[in-house]
Amino acid sequence: MKILTVVGARPQFIKASMISDVLKTRANADEVIVHTGQHYDDNMSSVFFKQLELPKPDHYLGVGSASPGKQIGRMLEKLERIMVSVRPDIVLVYGDTNSTLAGSIAAANLHIPIAHVEAGLRSFNKKMPEERNRILTDHLSDWLFCPTPAAVKNLGREGIHRGVYQTGDIMYDVLLHFKSRALQQSNILKELSLSPKHYDLTTIHRAENTDDTGRLKAILKALQQLKRKVVFPLHPRTKQKIQAFGLTHMINHPSIKTTKPLRYFDLITIASEANTILTDSGGLQKESYMLKVPCVTLRDETEWTETVETGWNHLAGADPKKIIHTVQALKIPQVHPPLFGDGKTAEKICTILERS
Ligand code: UD1
């Protein structure tokens, strides 16, 4: 079984690490890793390969940043060439980025079966590129590995029943595998002079927040008005937009501590010791649940509805009053059901693919 894995963005390196690890142990599996180069900064890409022990990519496409059309187009052309020469049995894609969509379209054009990890998620907001990427990818896929029952239901509503498996969430596998090593090895609390549970963690990178001056300004205003110590690792996109919109003064504030994007071990350490997490990231919403840290989501909707239903996650959009009120009213819920599986998602996915 020859699997061609397409990755390109930071969360995909994290997700792919566990499946690559399991594939290495399967005698009849051969994995070829293609990195599109969607994320290319060292601290967005190579540090993850090193820390999570991902094999070096066999092919690096170097597409870099561009408008969605250009970026996906560049990926498609290069992926097609590689798929024709590698001739994989399966193309494996993760999540909902432009790299996911390009991998699926290239494979579909060549009639290569597609496996989609993190299938079935929906925000029901087609303005988000991620929503379009995941809908299109799901409809092209032959194996759809869903993290939750809600994801299975979403696919059913769109008429997708064949090849659907509820396997649990791959990010939970990664967290279980690396958490204790992360807590042992990371010095980030010391480096940033943070005391456990005496700070909040925030991340913003979604286009709907970063590319809209009004929303970005409103979120930064909320962070200032919270009057609590907030650690804010800056995604390159967010940093550029803050500068371009002339908002740098808003993050130069005594209670806001900005940092460069964090390595996985540092992020997990800082997240697990945070009082509250405020984020627009899908991955961090899940990780905050897994780490039992309450989350305030800086979006109007979420794909991870179970985290909201269980009371661990709260939607606050980009409205400063709502954000501050939500943070101040937070209570730690009594219940914490296992929403994301048993940490054996990678094993299950590899076994299903092997049986095919
Ligand atoms: C992408 C995904 C998003 C995912 C996120 C994780 C899409 C549509 N979005 O968003 O779903 O949650 O990755 O981080 O695929 N940049 C750099 N260096 C880098 C990477 C990006 O400077 O290594 C800057 C560039 O200015 C670029 C901008 O960030 O234009 C946005 O990068 P891009 O890859 O287009 O999307 P993300 O915002 O990272």
Short mmCIF file of C-alpha atoms and ligand atoms in Angstrom, two decimals:
data_model
loop_
_atom_site.label_atom_id
_atom_site.label_comp_id
_atom_site.label_asym_id
_atom_site.label_seq_id
_atom_site.Cartn_x
_atom_site.Cartn_y
_atom_site.Cartn_z
CA MET A 1 0.00 0.00 0.00
CA LYS A 2 1.66 3.20 -1.19
CA ILE A 3 0.27 6.30 0.52
CA LEU A 4 1.05 9.80 -0.64
CA THR A 5 0.47 12.25 2.21
CA VAL A 6 -0.07 15.93 1.42
CA VAL A 7 0.71 18.44 4.16
CA GLY A 8 1.43 22.15 4.00
CA ALA A 9 0.23 24.06 7.05
CA ARG A 10 1.21 23.96 10.70
CA PRO A 11 -1.78 21.96 12.05
CA GLN A 12 -1.24 19.34 9.34
CA PHE A 13 2.31 18.62 10.48
CA ILE A 14 0.90 17.96 13.95
CA LYS A 15 -1.88 15.68 12.68
CA ALA A 16 0.32 13.79 10.22
CA SER A 17 2.96 12.98 12.84
CA MET A 18 0.91 10.24 14.53
CA ILE A 19 -0.22 8.48 11.37
CA SER A 20 3.32 8.54 9.95
CA ASP A 21 4.49 7.00 13.19
CA VAL A 22 2.00 4.12 12.89
CA LEU A 23 2.61 3.64 9.16
CA LYS A 24 6.31 3.11 9.89
CA THR A 25 5.37 0.03 11.92
CA ARG A 26 3.18 -1.53 9.19
CA ALA A 27 5.21 -3.86 6.97
CA ASN A 28 3.11 -3.38 3.85
CA ALA A 29 2.82 0.42 4.07
CA ASP A 30 5.02 2.84 2.22
CA GLU A 31 4.47 6.57 2.83
CA VAL A 32 5.63 9.38 0.56
CA ILE A 33 5.30 12.80 2.21
CA VAL A 34 4.71 15.90 0.11
CA HIS A 35 5.01 19.34 1.76
CA THR A 36 3.36 22.00 -0.38
CA GLY A 37 5.28 24.84 1.29
CA GLN A 38 2.08 26.72 2.20
CA HIS A 39 3.78 27.38 5.54
CA TYR A 40 7.49 27.91 5.11
CA ASP A 41 8.84 29.99 8.03
CA ASP A 42 11.06 27.83 10.26
CA ASN A 43 8.83 28.42 13.26
CA MET A 44 5.70 27.51 11.23
CA SER A 45 7.16 24.43 9.58
CA SER A 46 10.58 22.83 10.18
CA VAL A 47 10.45 23.08 13.99
CA PHE A 48 7.32 20.92 13.90
CA PHE A 49 8.97 18.27 11.75
CA LYS A 50 11.89 18.10 14.19
CA GLN A 51 9.93 18.19 17.44
CA LEU A 52 7.22 15.74 16.36
CA GLU A 53 9.75 13.45 14.69
CA LEU A 54 8.01 13.60 11.33
CA PRO A 55 10.10 12.10 8.53
CA LYS A 56 11.59 14.77 6.26
CA PRO A 57 9.26 15.40 3.31
CA ASP A 58 10.15 13.42 0.19
CA HIS A 59 9.01 16.35 -1.94
CA TYR A 60 8.91 20.05 -1.08
CA LEU A 61 6.85 22.15 -3.51
CA GLY A 62 7.79 25.58 -2.17
CA VAL A 63 4.54 27.26 -3.26
CA GLY A 64 4.70 29.92 -0.54
CA SER A 65 2.06 32.58 0.10
CA ALA A 66 -0.22 33.91 -2.63
CA SER A 67 -3.87 34.60 -3.32
CA PRO A 68 -5.96 31.43 -2.90
CA GLY A 69 -6.33 30.89 -6.65
CA LYS A 70 -2.63 31.26 -7.31
CA GLN A 71 -1.63 29.19 -4.28
CA ILE A 72 -4.01 26.31 -5.04
CA GLY A 73 -3.14 26.47 -8.76
CA ARG A 74 0.59 26.26 -8.10
CA MET A 75 0.04 23.32 -5.75
CA LEU A 76 -2.20 21.50 -8.23
CA GLU A 77 0.30 21.67 -11.07
CA LYS A 78 3.15 20.37 -8.92
CA LEU A 79 1.09 17.75 -7.09
CA GLU A 80 -0.19 16.31 -10.34
CA ARG A 81 3.35 15.83 -11.62
CA ILE A 82 4.42 14.07 -8.40
CA MET A 83 1.33 11.87 -8.22
CA VAL A 84 1.86 10.75 -11.81
CA SER A 85 5.43 9.73 -11.04
CA VAL A 86 4.84 8.22 -7.56
CA ARG A 87 1.61 6.41 -8.54
CA PRO A 88 0.22 6.07 -5.01
CA ASP A 89 -2.66 3.75 -4.10
CA ILE A 90 -4.10 6.36 -1.76
CA VAL A 91 -3.72 10.12 -1.30
CA LEU A 92 -4.03 11.13 2.35
CA VAL A 93 -5.11 14.68 3.23
CA TYR A 94 -5.78 16.42 6.55
CA GLY A 95 -8.17 19.11 7.70
CA ASP A 96 -9.33 22.06 5.66
CA THR A 97 -6.50 24.14 4.27
CA ASN A 98 -5.69 25.10 0.71
CA SER A 99 -3.16 22.24 0.71
CA THR A 100 -5.98 19.81 1.62
CA LEU A 101 -8.09 20.95 -1.30
CA ALA A 102 -5.22 20.94 -3.78
CA GLY A 103 -4.26 17.39 -2.72
CA SER A 104 -7.83 16.18 -3.19
CA ILE A 105 -8.39 17.81 -6.57
CA ALA A 106 -5.07 16.56 -7.93
CA ALA A 107 -5.84 13.01 -6.76
CA ALA A 108 -9.43 13.10 -8.05
CA ASN A 109 -8.24 14.25 -11.49
CA LEU A 110 -5.97 11.21 -11.64
CA HIS A 111 -8.61 8.83 -10.20
CA ILE A 112 -6.50 8.09 -7.14
CA PRO A 113 -8.62 7.21 -4.05
CA ILE A 114 -8.58 9.90 -1.35
CA ALA A 115 -8.58 9.51 2.44
CA HIS A 116 -9.61 12.59 4.43
CA VAL A 117 -8.66 12.85 8.09
CA GLU A 118 -10.91 15.26 10.04
CA ALA A 119 -13.84 14.81 7.67
CA GLY A 120 -17.40 16.03 8.23
CA LEU A 121 -16.77 19.26 10.11
CA ARG A 122 -19.02 22.15 9.24
CA SER A 123 -19.29 25.75 10.41
CA PHE A 124 -22.14 26.37 7.93
CA ASN A 125 -20.37 29.58 6.90
CA LYS A 126 -19.24 29.28 3.30
CA LYS A 127 -17.45 32.62 3.47
CA MET A 128 -14.66 30.81 5.31
CA PRO A 129 -12.11 29.28 2.91
CA GLU A 130 -11.79 26.35 5.33
CA GLU A 131 -15.52 25.53 5.00
CA ARG A 132 -15.29 25.44 1.21
CA ASN A 133 -12.10 23.38 1.35
CA ARG A 134 -13.61 20.77 3.64
CA ILE A 135 -16.93 20.45 1.81
CA LEU A 136 -15.18 19.95 -1.52
CA THR A 137 -12.64 17.54 -0.05
CA ASP A 138 -15.33 15.46 1.67
CA HIS A 139 -17.30 15.16 -1.54
CA LEU A 140 -14.21 13.89 -3.39
CA SER A 141 -13.06 11.45 -0.69
CA ASP A 142 -13.34 7.66 -0.58
CA TRP A 143 -12.48 7.30 3.11
CA LEU A 144 -13.86 9.94 5.48
CA PHE A 145 -12.38 9.73 8.96
CA CYS A 146 -14.64 11.69 11.31
CA PRO A 147 -13.51 12.83 14.75
CA THR A 148 -16.99 12.99 16.30
CA PRO A 149 -20.58 11.70 15.84
CA ALA A 150 -21.65 15.23 14.85
CA ALA A 151 -19.23 15.09 11.91
CA VAL A 152 -20.74 11.77 10.78
CA LYS A 153 -24.20 13.35 10.96
CA ASN A 154 -23.11 16.36 8.90
CA LEU A 155 -21.92 14.05 6.13
CA GLY A 156 -25.17 12.09 6.26
CA ARG A 157 -27.09 15.32 5.73
CA GLU A 158 -25.12 15.88 2.54
CA GLY A 159 -25.82 12.32 1.35
CA ILE A 160 -22.37 10.95 2.17
CA HIS A 161 -22.65 7.54 3.85
CA ARG A 162 -20.11 5.32 2.09
CA GLY A 163 -16.58 5.20 3.45
CA VAL A 164 -17.50 7.16 6.60
CA TYR A 165 -15.77 6.07 9.82
CA GLN A 166 -15.94 7.64 13.27
CA THR A 167 -12.38 7.17 14.48
CA GLY A 168 -11.90 9.89 17.11
CA ASP A 169 -9.69 12.91 16.81
CA ILE A 170 -6.11 12.58 15.64
CA MET A 171 -5.00 15.64 17.66
CA TYR A 172 -5.96 13.81 20.83
CA ASP A 173 -3.52 11.02 19.90
CA VAL A 174 -0.78 13.62 19.43
CA LEU A 175 -1.54 15.33 22.72
CA LEU A 176 -1.55 12.05 24.68
CA HIS A 177 1.68 10.99 23.02
CA PHE A 178 3.64 14.20 23.59
CA LYS A 179 2.06 15.94 26.59
CA SER A 180 4.34 14.71 29.35
CA ARG A 181 7.45 15.23 27.18
CA ALA A 182 6.22 18.74 26.37
CA LEU A 183 5.67 19.64 30.03
CA GLN A 184 9.08 18.23 30.97
CA GLN A 185 11.10 19.78 28.17
CA SER A 186 9.49 23.18 27.68
CA ASN A 187 10.90 26.17 29.56
CA ILE A 188 8.40 28.60 28.15
CA LEU A 189 6.77 29.59 31.46
CA LYS A 190 10.17 30.53 32.85
CA GLU A 191 11.24 32.30 29.67
CA LEU A 192 8.11 34.46 29.70
CA SER A 193 8.02 34.80 33.53
CA LEU A 194 4.56 33.25 33.77
CA SER A 195 3.02 31.64 36.84
CA PRO A 196 0.62 28.75 36.23
CA LYS A 197 -3.04 29.85 36.06
CA HIS A 198 -2.10 33.53 36.33
CA TYR A 199 -2.39 34.41 32.65
CA ASP A 200 -4.66 33.89 29.65
CA LEU A 201 -3.53 32.62 26.25
CA THR A 202 -4.84 34.11 23.02
CA THR A 203 -4.32 33.29 19.36
CA ILE A 204 -5.92 34.92 16.32
CA HIS A 205 -5.26 34.00 12.72
CA ARG A 206 -8.54 33.40 10.89
CA ALA A 207 -9.01 35.60 7.82
CA GLU A 208 -12.45 36.64 9.08
CA ASN A 209 -10.74 38.29 12.09
CA THR A 210 -7.35 39.34 10.75
CA ASP A 211 -8.43 40.76 7.41
CA ASP A 212 -11.32 42.82 8.80
CA THR A 213 -9.97 45.98 10.47
CA GLY A 214 -13.12 46.41 12.56
CA ARG A 215 -13.06 42.88 13.98
CA LEU A 216 -9.31 42.87 14.56
CA LYS A 217 -9.46 46.21 16.36
CA ALA A 218 -12.43 45.07 18.46
CA ILE A 219 -10.62 41.89 19.56
CA LEU A 220 -7.45 43.81 20.47
CA LYS A 221 -9.58 46.29 22.40
CA ALA A 222 -11.15 43.42 24.34
CA LEU A 223 -7.70 42.02 25.18
CA GLN A 224 -6.67 45.42 26.56
CA GLN A 225 -9.88 45.91 28.52
CA LEU A 226 -9.71 42.47 30.09
CA LYS A 227 -7.02 43.89 32.39
CA ARG A 228 -5.51 40.42 32.79
CA LYS A 229 -2.13 39.19 31.70
CA VAL A 230 -2.57 37.85 28.16
CA VAL A 231 0.08 35.89 26.24
CA PHE A 232 -0.38 36.38 22.50
CA PRO A 233 1.76 34.31 20.07
CA LEU A 234 1.49 36.14 16.75
CA HIS A 235 0.76 34.19 13.58
CA PRO A 236 2.68 35.86 10.67
CA ARG A 237 -0.60 36.80 9.02
CA THR A 238 -1.85 38.52 12.20
CA LYS A 239 1.43 40.35 12.70
CA GLN A 240 1.34 41.68 9.14
CA LYS A 241 -2.28 42.81 9.39
CA ILE A 242 -1.75 44.54 12.75
CA GLN A 243 1.12 46.48 11.18
CA ALA A 244 -0.75 47.19 7.93
CA PHE A 245 -3.83 48.50 9.77
CA GLY A 246 -1.68 50.69 12.04
CA LEU A 247 -2.73 48.82 15.20
CA THR A 248 0.72 48.05 16.63
CA HIS A 249 0.11 50.46 19.51
CA MET A 250 -2.79 48.26 20.62
CA ILE A 251 -0.53 45.26 21.30
CA ASN A 252 2.14 47.42 22.95
CA HIS A 253 0.13 47.32 26.12
CA PRO A 254 1.37 46.45 29.62
CA SER A 255 -0.96 43.46 30.03
CA ILE A 256 -0.34 41.96 26.56
CA LYS A 257 2.75 39.83 26.00
CA THR A 258 3.28 39.01 22.32
CA THR A 259 5.60 36.21 21.20
CA LYS A 260 6.62 34.61 17.91
CA PRO A 261 4.63 31.49 16.89
CA LEU A 262 5.31 28.80 19.47
CA ARG A 263 6.66 25.31 18.96
CA TYR A 264 4.23 22.48 19.76
CA PHE A 265 5.76 21.63 23.16
CA ASP A 266 5.74 25.28 24.24
CA LEU A 267 2.19 25.81 23.04
CA ILE A 268 0.93 22.72 24.89
CA THR A 269 2.72 23.80 28.06
CA ILE A 270 1.47 27.36 27.94
CA ALA A 271 -2.07 26.20 27.06
CA SER A 272 -2.25 23.62 29.83
CA GLU A 273 -1.25 26.17 32.49
CA ALA A 274 -3.44 29.02 31.18
CA ASN A 275 -6.38 30.31 33.14
CA THR A 276 -8.47 30.81 30.02
CA ILE A 277 -7.83 30.41 26.30
CA LEU A 278 -9.24 32.97 23.86
CA THR A 279 -8.85 31.84 20.28
CA ASP A 280 -10.22 31.58 16.77
CA SER A 281 -8.25 28.39 16.08
CA GLY A 282 -10.13 25.12 15.66
CA GLY A 283 -7.18 23.10 16.94
CA LEU A 284 -6.76 25.18 20.06
CA GLN A 285 -10.48 24.97 20.87
CA LYS A 286 -10.08 21.20 20.96
CA GLU A 287 -6.79 21.27 22.84
CA SER A 288 -8.27 23.55 25.49
CA TYR A 289 -11.05 21.00 26.00
CA MET A 290 -8.56 18.12 26.16
CA LEU A 291 -6.47 20.07 28.69
CA LYS A 292 -9.56 21.07 30.71
CA VAL A 293 -8.95 24.78 30.28
CA PRO A 294 -12.05 26.91 29.56
CA CYS A 295 -12.14 28.47 26.11
CA VAL A 296 -13.68 31.61 24.67
CA THR A 297 -13.94 31.37 20.90
CA LEU A 298 -13.46 34.61 19.02
CA ARG A 299 -15.79 33.61 16.21
CA ASP A 300 -19.52 33.66 15.55
CA GLU A 301 -19.73 29.91 14.96
CA THR A 302 -17.65 26.80 15.53
CA GLU A 303 -17.29 23.37 13.98
CA TRP A 304 -16.54 21.94 17.42
CA THR A 305 -20.09 22.28 18.75
CA GLU A 306 -19.64 19.53 21.37
CA THR A 307 -17.15 21.69 23.25
CA VAL A 308 -19.80 24.42 23.51
CA GLU A 309 -22.60 22.00 24.46
CA THR A 310 -20.53 20.63 27.35
CA GLY A 311 -19.96 24.16 28.69
CA TRP A 312 -16.18 24.27 28.17
CA ASN A 313 -16.24 26.57 25.15
CA HIS A 314 -18.17 29.82 24.63
CA LEU A 315 -18.75 31.74 21.40
CA ALA A 316 -18.07 35.44 21.86
CA GLY A 317 -17.41 36.66 18.30
CA ALA A 318 -15.44 39.89 18.04
CA ASP A 319 -17.57 42.03 20.36
CA PRO A 320 -15.46 43.47 23.21
CA LYS A 321 -18.37 43.63 25.67
CA LYS A 322 -19.37 40.04 24.97
CA ILE A 323 -15.77 38.81 25.15
CA ILE A 324 -15.13 40.50 28.49
CA HIS A 325 -18.46 39.42 29.95
CA THR A 326 -17.91 35.82 28.81
CA VAL A 327 -14.43 35.67 30.37
CA GLN A 328 -15.65 37.17 33.63
CA ALA A 329 -18.64 34.81 33.87
CA LEU A 330 -16.67 31.61 33.15
CA LYS A 331 -17.28 28.63 35.39
CA ILE A 332 -15.46 25.32 35.16
CA PRO A 333 -18.07 22.68 34.22
CA GLN A 334 -18.44 19.62 36.43
CA VAL A 335 -18.54 17.16 33.55
CA HIS A 336 -15.89 16.39 30.96
CA PRO A 337 -17.04 13.56 28.67
CA PRO A 338 -14.48 11.96 26.29
CA LEU A 339 -15.50 13.81 23.11
CA PHE A 340 -12.46 13.04 21.02
CA GLY A 341 -12.05 9.26 21.21
CA ASP A 342 -9.54 7.07 22.99
CA GLY A 343 -6.23 8.26 21.59
CA LYS A 344 -6.03 5.35 19.13
CA THR A 345 -7.29 7.21 16.10
CA ALA A 346 -4.08 6.77 14.09
CA GLU A 347 -4.11 2.98 14.66
CA LYS A 348 -7.75 2.77 13.57
CA ILE A 349 -7.20 4.83 10.41
CA CYS A 350 -4.15 2.81 9.35
CA THR A 351 -5.97 -0.49 9.95
CA ILE A 352 -8.96 0.61 7.87
CA LEU A 353 -6.70 1.76 5.03
CA GLU A 354 -4.70 -1.47 5.19
CA ARG A 355 -7.86 -3.57 4.90
CA SER A 356 -8.89 -1.78 1.72
C1 UD1 B 1 -3.91 28.38 7.01
C2 UD1 B 1 -5.25 27.68 6.81
C3 UD1 B 1 -6.01 27.65 8.11
C4 UD1 B 1 -5.17 27.07 9.23
C5 UD1 B 1 -3.87 27.84 9.33
C6 UD1 B 1 -2.98 27.31 10.41
C7 UD1 B 1 -6.13 28.00 4.53
C8 UD1 B 1 -7.17 28.65 3.71
N1 UD1 B 1 -6.07 28.37 5.82
O1 UD1 B 1 -4.19 29.73 7.32
O2 UD1 B 1 -7.16 26.86 7.95
O3 UD1 B 1 -5.88 27.16 10.44
O4 UD1 B 1 -3.21 27.76 8.07
O5 UD1 B 1 -1.96 28.21 10.70
O6 UD1 B 1 -5.41 27.16 4.04
N2 UD1 B 1 2.75 33.47 6.33
C9 UD1 B 1 4.07 33.68 6.60
N3 UD1 B 1 4.85 32.57 6.82
C10 UD1 B 1 4.38 31.30 6.75
C11 UD1 B 1 3.02 31.11 6.46
C12 UD1 B 1 2.21 32.21 6.24
O7 UD1 B 1 4.55 34.80 6.67
O8 UD1 B 1 5.15 30.35 6.97
C13 UD1 B 1 1.87 34.65 6.13
C14 UD1 B 1 1.82 35.12 4.70
O9 UD1 B 1 1.71 36.50 4.67
C15 UD1 B 1 0.51 34.55 4.21
C16 UD1 B 1 -0.35 34.60 5.46
O10 UD1 B 1 0.56 34.34 6.54
O11 UD1 B 1 -0.03 35.28 3.15
C17 UD1 B 1 -1.46 33.58 5.47
O12 UD1 B 1 -0.93 32.27 5.27
P1 UD1 B 1 -1.83 31.13 4.57
O13 UD1 B 1 -1.06 29.88 4.49
O14 UD1 B 1 -2.43 31.65 3.32
O15 UD1 B 1 -3.04 30.95 5.56
P2 UD1 B 1 -3.07 30.86 7.14
O16 UD1 B 1 -3.64 32.15 7.60
O17 UD1 B 1 -1.79 30.41 7.75
#
